[in-house]
mmCIF file of C-alpha atoms in Angstrom:
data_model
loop_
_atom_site.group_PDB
_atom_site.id
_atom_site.type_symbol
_atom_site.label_atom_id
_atom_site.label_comp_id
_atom_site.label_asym_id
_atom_site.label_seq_id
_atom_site.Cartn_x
_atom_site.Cartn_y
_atom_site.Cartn_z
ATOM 1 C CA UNK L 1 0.000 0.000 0.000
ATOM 2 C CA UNK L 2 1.360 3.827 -1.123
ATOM 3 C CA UNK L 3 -0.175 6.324 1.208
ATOM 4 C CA UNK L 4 -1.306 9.109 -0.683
ATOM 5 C CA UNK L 5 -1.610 12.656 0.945
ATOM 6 C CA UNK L 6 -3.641 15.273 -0.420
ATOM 7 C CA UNK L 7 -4.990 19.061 1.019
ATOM 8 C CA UNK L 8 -8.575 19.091 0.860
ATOM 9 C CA UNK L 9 -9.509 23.135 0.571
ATOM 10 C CA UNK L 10 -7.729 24.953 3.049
ATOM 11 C CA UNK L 11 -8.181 23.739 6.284
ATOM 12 C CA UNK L 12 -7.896 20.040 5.781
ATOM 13 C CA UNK L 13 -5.148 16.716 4.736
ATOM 14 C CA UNK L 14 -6.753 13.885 3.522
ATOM 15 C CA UNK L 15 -4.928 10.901 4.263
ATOM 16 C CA UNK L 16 -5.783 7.388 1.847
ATOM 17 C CA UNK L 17 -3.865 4.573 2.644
ATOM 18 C CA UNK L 18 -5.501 2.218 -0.489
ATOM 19 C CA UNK L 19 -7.811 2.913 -3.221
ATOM 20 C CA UNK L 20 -9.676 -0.423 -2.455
ATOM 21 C CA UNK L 21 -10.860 -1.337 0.935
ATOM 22 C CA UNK L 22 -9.006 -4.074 2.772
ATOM 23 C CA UNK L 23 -8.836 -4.716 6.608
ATOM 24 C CA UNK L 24 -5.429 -3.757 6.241
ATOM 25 C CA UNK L 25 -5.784 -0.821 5.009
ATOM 26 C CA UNK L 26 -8.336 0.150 7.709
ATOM 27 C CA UNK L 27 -5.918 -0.776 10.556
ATOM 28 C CA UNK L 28 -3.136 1.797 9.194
ATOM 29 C CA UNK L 29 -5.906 4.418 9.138
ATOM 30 C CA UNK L 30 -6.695 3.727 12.168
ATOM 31 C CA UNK L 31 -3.485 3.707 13.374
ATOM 32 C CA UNK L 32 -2.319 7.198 12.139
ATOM 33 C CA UNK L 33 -5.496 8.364 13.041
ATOM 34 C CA UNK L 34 -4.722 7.466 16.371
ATOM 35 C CA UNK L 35 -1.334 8.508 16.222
ATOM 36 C CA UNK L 36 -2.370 12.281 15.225
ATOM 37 C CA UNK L 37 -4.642 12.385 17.813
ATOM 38 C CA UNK L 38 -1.869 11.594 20.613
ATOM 39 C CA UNK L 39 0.774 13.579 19.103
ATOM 40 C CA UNK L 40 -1.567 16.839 19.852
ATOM 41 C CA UNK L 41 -0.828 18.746 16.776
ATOM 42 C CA UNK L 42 -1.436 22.273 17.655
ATOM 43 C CA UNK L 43 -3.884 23.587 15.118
ATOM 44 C CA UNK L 44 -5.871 20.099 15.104
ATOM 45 C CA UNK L 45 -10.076 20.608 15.472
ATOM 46 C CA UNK L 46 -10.556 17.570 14.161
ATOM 47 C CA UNK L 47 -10.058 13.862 12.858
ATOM 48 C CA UNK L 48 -12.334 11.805 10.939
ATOM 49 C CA UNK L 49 -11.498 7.883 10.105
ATOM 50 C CA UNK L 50 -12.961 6.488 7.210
ATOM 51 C CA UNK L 51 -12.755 3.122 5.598
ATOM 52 C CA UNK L 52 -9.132 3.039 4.089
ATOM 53 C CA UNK L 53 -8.650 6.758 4.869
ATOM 54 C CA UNK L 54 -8.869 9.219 7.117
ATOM 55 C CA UNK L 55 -8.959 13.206 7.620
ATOM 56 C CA UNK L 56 -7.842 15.811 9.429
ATOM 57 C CA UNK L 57 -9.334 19.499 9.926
ATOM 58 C CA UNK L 58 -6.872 21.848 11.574
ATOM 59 C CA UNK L 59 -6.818 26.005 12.129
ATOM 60 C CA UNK L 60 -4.408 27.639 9.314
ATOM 61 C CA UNK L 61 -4.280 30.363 11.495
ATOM 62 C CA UNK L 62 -2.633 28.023 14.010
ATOM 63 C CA UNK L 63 -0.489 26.022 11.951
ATOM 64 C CA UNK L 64 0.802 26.280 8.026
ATOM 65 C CA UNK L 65 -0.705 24.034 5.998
ATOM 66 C CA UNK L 66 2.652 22.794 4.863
ATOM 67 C CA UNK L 67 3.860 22.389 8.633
ATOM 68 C CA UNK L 68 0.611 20.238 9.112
ATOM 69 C CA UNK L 69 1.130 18.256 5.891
ATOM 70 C CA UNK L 70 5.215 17.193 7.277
ATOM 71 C CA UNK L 71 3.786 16.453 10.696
ATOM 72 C CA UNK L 72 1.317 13.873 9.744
ATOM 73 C CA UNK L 73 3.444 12.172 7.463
ATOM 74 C CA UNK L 74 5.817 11.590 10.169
ATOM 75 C CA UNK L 75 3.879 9.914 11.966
ATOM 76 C CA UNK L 76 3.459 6.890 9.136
ATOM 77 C CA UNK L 77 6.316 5.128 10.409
ATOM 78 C CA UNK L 78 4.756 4.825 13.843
ATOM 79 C CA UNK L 79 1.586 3.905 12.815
ATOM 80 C CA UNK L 80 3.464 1.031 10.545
ATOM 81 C CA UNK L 81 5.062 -0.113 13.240
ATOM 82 C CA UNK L 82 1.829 -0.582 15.512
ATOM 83 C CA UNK L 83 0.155 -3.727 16.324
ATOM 84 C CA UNK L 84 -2.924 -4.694 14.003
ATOM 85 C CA UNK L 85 -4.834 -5.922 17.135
ATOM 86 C CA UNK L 86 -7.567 -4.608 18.601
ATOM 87 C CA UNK L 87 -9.809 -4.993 22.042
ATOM 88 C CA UNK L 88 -13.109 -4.515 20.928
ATOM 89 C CA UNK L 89 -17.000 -6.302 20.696
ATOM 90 C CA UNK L 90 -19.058 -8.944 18.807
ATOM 91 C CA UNK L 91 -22.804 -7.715 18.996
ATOM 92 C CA UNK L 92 -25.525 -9.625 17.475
ATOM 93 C CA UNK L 93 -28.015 -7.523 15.265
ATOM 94 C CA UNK L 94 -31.413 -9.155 14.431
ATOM 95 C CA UNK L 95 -32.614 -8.748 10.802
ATOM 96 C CA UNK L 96 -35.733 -9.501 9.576
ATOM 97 C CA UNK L 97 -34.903 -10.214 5.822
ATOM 98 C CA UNK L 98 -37.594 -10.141 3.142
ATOM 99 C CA UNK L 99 -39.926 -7.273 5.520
ATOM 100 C CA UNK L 100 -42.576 -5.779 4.001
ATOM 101 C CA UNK L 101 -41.908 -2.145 4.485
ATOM 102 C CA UNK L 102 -38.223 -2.308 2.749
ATOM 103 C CA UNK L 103 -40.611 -4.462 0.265
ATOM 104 C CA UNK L 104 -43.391 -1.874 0.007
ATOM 105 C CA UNK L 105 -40.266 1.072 -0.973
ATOM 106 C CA UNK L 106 -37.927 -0.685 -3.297
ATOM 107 C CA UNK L 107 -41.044 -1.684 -5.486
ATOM 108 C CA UNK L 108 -42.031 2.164 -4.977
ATOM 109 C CA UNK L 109 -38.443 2.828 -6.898
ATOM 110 C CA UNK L 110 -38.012 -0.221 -9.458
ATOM 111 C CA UNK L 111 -37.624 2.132 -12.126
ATOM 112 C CA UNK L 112 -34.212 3.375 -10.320
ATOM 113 C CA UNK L 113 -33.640 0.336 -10.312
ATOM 114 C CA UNK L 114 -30.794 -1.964 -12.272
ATOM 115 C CA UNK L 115 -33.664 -4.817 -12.280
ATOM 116 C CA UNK L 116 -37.103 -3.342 -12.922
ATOM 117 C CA UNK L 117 -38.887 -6.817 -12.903
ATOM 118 C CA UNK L 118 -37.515 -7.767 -9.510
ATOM 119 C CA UNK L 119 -36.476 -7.083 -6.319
ATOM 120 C CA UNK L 120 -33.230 -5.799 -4.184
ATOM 121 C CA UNK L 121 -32.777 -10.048 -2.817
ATOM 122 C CA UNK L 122 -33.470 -11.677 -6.009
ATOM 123 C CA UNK L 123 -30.608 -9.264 -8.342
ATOM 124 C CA UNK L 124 -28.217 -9.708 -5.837
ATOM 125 C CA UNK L 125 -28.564 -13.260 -5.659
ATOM 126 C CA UNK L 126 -28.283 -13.415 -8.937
ATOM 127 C CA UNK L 127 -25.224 -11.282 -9.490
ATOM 128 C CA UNK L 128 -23.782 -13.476 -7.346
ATOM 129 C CA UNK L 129 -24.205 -16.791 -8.370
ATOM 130 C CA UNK L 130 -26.932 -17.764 -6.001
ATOM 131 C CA UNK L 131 -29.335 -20.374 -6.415
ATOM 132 C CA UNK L 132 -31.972 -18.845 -4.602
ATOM 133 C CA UNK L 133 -32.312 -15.831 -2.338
ATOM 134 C CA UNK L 134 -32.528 -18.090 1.130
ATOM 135 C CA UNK L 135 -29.057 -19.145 -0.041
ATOM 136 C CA UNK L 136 -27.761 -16.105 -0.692
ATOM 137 C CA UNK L 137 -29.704 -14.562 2.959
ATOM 138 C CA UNK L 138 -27.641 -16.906 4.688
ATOM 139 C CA UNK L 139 -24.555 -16.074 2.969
ATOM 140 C CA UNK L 140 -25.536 -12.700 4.000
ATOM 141 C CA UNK L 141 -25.673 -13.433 7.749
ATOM 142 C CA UNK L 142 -23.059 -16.401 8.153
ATOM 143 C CA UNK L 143 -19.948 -14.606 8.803
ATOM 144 C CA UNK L 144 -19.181 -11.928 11.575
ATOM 145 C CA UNK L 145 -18.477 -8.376 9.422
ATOM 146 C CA UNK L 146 -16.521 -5.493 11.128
ATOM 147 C CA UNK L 147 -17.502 -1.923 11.207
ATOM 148 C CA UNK L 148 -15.103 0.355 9.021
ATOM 149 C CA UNK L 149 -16.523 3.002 9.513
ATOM 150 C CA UNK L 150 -19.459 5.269 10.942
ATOM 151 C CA UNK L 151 -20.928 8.025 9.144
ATOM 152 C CA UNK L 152 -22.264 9.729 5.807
ATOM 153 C CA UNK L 153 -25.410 10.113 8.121
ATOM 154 C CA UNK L 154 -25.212 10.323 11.567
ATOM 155 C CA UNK L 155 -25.080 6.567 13.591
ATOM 156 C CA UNK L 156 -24.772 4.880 10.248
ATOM 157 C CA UNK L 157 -22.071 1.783 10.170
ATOM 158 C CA UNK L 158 -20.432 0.336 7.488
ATOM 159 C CA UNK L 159 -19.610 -3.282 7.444
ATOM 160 C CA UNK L 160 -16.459 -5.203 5.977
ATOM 161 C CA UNK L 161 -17.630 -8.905 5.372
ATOM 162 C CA UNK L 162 -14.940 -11.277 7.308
ATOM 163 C CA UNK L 163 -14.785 -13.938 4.452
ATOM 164 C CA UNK L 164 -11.859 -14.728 1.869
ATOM 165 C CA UNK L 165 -12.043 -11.759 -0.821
ATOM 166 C CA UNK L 166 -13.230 -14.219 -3.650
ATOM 167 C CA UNK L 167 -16.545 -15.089 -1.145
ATOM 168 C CA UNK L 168 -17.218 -11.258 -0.199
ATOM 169 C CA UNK L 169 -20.839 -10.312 -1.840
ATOM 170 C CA UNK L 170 -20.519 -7.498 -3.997
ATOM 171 C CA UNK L 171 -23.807 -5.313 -5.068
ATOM 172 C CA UNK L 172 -24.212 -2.182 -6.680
ATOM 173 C CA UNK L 173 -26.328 1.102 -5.633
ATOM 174 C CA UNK L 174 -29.351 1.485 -7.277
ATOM 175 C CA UNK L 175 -29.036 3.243 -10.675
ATOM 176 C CA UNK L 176 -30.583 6.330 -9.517
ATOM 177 C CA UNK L 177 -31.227 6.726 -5.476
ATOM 178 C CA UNK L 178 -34.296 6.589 -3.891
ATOM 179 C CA UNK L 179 -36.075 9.435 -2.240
ATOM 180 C CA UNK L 180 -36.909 7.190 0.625
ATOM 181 C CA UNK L 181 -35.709 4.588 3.113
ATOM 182 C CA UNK L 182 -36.787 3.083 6.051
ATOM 183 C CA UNK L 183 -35.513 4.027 10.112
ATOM 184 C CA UNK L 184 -32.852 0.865 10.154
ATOM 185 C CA UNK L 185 -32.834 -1.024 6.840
ATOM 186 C CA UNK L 186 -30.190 -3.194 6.206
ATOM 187 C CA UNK L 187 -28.701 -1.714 3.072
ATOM 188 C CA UNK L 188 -25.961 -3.356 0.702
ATOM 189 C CA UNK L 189 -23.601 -0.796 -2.172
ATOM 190 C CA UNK L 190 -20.328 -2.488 -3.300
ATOM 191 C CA UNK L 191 -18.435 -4.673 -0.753
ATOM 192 C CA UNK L 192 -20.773 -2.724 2.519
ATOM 193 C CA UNK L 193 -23.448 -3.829 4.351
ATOM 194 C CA UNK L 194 -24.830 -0.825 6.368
ATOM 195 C CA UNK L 195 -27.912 0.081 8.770
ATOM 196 C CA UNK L 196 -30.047 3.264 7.828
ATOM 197 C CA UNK L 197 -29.892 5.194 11.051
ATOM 198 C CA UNK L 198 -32.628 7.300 10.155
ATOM 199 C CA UNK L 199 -35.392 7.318 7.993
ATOM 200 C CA UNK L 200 -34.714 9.396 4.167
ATOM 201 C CA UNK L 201 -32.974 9.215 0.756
ATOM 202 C CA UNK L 202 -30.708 6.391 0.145
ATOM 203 C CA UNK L 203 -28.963 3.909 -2.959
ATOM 204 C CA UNK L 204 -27.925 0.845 -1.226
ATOM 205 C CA UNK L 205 -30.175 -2.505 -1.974
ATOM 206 C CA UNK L 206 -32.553 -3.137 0.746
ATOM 207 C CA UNK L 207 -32.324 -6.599 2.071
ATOM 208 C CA UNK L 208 -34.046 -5.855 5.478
ATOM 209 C CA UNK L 209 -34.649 -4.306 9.102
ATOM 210 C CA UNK L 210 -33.534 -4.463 12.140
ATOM 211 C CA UNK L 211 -36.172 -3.796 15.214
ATOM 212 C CA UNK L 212 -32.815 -2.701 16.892
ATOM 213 C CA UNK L 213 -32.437 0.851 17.609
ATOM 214 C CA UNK L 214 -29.065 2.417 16.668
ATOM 215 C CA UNK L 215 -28.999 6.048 17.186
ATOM 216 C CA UNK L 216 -30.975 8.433 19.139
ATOM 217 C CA UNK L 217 -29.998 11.698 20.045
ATOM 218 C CA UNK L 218 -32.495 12.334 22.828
ATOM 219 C CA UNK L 219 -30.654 8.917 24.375
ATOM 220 C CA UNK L 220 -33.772 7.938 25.507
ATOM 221 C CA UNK L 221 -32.996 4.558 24.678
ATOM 222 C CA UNK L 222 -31.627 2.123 27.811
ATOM 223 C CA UNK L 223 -28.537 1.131 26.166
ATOM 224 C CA UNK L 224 -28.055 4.606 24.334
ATOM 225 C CA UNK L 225 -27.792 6.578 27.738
ATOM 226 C CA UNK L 226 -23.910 6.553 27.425
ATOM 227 C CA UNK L 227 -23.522 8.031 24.083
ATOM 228 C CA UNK L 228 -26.314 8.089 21.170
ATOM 229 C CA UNK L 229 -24.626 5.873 18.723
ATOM 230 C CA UNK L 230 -24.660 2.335 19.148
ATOM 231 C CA UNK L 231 -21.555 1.682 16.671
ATOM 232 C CA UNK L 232 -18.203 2.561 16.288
ATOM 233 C CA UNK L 233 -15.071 1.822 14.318
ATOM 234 C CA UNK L 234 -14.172 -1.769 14.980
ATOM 235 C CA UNK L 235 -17.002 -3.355 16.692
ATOM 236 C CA UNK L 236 -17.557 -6.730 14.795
ATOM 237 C CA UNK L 237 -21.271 -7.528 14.000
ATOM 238 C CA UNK L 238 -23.217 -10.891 13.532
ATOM 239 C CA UNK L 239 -26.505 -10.787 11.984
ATOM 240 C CA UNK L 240 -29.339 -12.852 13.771
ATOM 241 C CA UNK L 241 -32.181 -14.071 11.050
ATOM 242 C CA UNK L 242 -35.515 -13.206 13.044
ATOM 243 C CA UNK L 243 -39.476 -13.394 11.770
ATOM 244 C CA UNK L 244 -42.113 -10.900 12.106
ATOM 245 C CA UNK L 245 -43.370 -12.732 15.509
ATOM 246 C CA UNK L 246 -39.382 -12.018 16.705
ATOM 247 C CA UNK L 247 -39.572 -8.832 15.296
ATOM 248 C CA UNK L 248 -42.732 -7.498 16.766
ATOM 249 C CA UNK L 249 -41.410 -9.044 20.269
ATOM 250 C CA UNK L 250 -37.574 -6.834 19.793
ATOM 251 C CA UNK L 251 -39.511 -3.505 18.848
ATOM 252 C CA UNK L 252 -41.577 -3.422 22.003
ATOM 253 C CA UNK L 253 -38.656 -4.188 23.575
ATOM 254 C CA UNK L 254 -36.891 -1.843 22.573
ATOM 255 C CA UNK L 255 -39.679 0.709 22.999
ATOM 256 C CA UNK L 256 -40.355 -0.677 26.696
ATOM 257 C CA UNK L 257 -36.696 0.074 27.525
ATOM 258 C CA UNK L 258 -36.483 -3.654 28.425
ATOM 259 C CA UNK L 259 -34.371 -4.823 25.348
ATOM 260 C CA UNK L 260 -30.211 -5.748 25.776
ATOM 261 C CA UNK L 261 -28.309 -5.858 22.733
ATOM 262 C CA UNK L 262 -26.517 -9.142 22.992
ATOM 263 C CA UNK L 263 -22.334 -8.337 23.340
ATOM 264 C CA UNK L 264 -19.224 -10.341 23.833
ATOM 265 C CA UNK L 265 -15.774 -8.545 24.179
ATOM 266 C CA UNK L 266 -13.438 -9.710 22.349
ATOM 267 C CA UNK L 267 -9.811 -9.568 20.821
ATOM 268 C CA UNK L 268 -9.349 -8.891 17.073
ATOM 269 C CA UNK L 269 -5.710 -9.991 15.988
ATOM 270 C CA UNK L 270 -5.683 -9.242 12.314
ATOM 271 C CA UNK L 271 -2.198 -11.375 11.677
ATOM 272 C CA UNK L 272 -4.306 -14.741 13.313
ATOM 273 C CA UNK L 273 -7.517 -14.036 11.199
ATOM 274 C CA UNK L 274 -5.549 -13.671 8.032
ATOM 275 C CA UNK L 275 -3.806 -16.862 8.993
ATOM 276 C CA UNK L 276 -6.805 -18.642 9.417
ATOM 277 C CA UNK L 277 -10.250 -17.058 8.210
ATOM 278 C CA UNK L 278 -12.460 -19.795 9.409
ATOM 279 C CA UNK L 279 -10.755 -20.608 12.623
ATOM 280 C CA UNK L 280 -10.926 -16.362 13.915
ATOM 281 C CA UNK L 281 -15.076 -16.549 12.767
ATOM 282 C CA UNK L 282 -15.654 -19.629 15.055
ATOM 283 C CA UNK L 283 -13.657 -17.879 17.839
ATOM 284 C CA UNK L 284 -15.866 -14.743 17.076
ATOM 285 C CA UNK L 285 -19.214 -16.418 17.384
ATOM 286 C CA UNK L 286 -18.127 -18.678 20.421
ATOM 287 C CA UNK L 287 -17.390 -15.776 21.977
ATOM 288 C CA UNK L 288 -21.009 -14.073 21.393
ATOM 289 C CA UNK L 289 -22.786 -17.350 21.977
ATOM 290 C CA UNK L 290 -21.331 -17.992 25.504
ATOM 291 C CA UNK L 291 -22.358 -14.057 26.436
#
């Protein structure tokens, strides 16, 4: 991987550490990121992580943009050097797949759509050499994914499937975006699964929902009284196949303030899961089934 640095207007550096998204790439972001935020850069307001990137917002007034530039890139080496292992959390996310309100909007927007005649489950099954979409649902939920990244709206995750690249799903946006989206769709666009946050506009194929609240900023919700997003970079997530009679029972849950999001911690060792794929997953889920 070349890192590539680049000044985005005139108060940030945008830092991209791979054109293509790879969990290695997404450690050394997160490294550096972490390494600019201990070195306390005067100037600094602000750092964003992304994917395979990351950015950082600073005061010109403070600090030249030149001087800014030289600082971060010194702190590659260090960030090279760092472990790719991570404490962190498995959390189980219930999806009801096939729902009818995702149903109800993507046939709302077929004509955006790359496959007017059908729907989000059946093209991407297709594209991807499924059978059937209850084979390619369980391909879906299977494997653990980690979150790269939250953002774009506020308290939305994005998902990095933890198979071997040549099993990863891949599915485009929609031709032309929709105008509407359910609160908490599961969402697919290129190599990410994602949950809609909130309820508006989106382009990722609709494969679900999830009764499971993930951001509120009143934190009114019992387990979003710390902070009002649920996810952040790292946190590994296993999808739980419910039905509407599961469903139903999670929502009121959730709106009684009775309902627990399942958790394990856990360590993340990137070296041992690219040694052995399978072997990391079945640590992963062991871990979440004996919380």
């Amino acid at each position: 991987m070349k890192t590539r640095y680049t000044f985005g207007g005139d108060e940030h550096v945008f830092v991209e550490m791979d054109e293509e998204m790879s969990l290695a790439a997404f450690f050394k972001s997160l490294s550096m990121s972490n390494a600019v935020r201990d070195a306390d850069i005067p100037g600094v307001t602000e750092i964003c992580p992304a994917n395979a990137s990351f950015q950082v917002r600073f005061d010109p007034d403070k600090i030249h943009p030149d001087e800014m530039m030289s600082r971060i890139k010194e702190l590659e080496s260090k960030a090279e050097k760092s472990e790719n292992r991570i404490d962190t959390r498995i959390v189980e996310v219930p999806v009801y797949y096939q729902d009818p309100w995702t149903h109800e909007t993507l046939m709302r927007f077929r004509e955006r759509h790359q496959d007017p005649e059908g729907t989000d489950l059946t093209y991407a099954a297709r594209i991807n050499g499924f059978d059937t979409v209850e084979d390619f649902i369980e391909a879906h939920h299977s494997a653990p994914w980690f979150v790269s990244m939250v953002g774009f709206v506020s308290g939305l995750p994005f998902l990095y499937q933890l198979v071997e690249r040549e099993k990863q799903i891949e599915v485009p946006k929609y031709v032309r975006p929709r105008t509407d989206t359910p609160k908490q769709t599961v969402g697919y666009g290129g190599c990410f699964s994602c949950v809609y946050s909130v309820r508006g506009a989106g382009g990722y194929q609709m494969f679900g929902i999830t009764p499971m609240t993930i951001f509120d900023p009143r934190q009114e919700t019992s387990y979003l009284k710390d902070f009002m997003v649920f996810f952040k970079p790292g946190d590994i997530v296993k999808w739980k196949p419910i039905d509407r009679e599961e469903y139903d029972r999670i929502l009121k849950a959730v709106e009684d303030n009775t309902y627990t999001p399942r958790i394990a911690n856990v360590t993340f060792d990137l070296d041992a899961y690219e040694a052995d794929i399978a072997g990391t997953n079945a640590k992963l889920m062991e871990a979440l089934n004996d919380a």
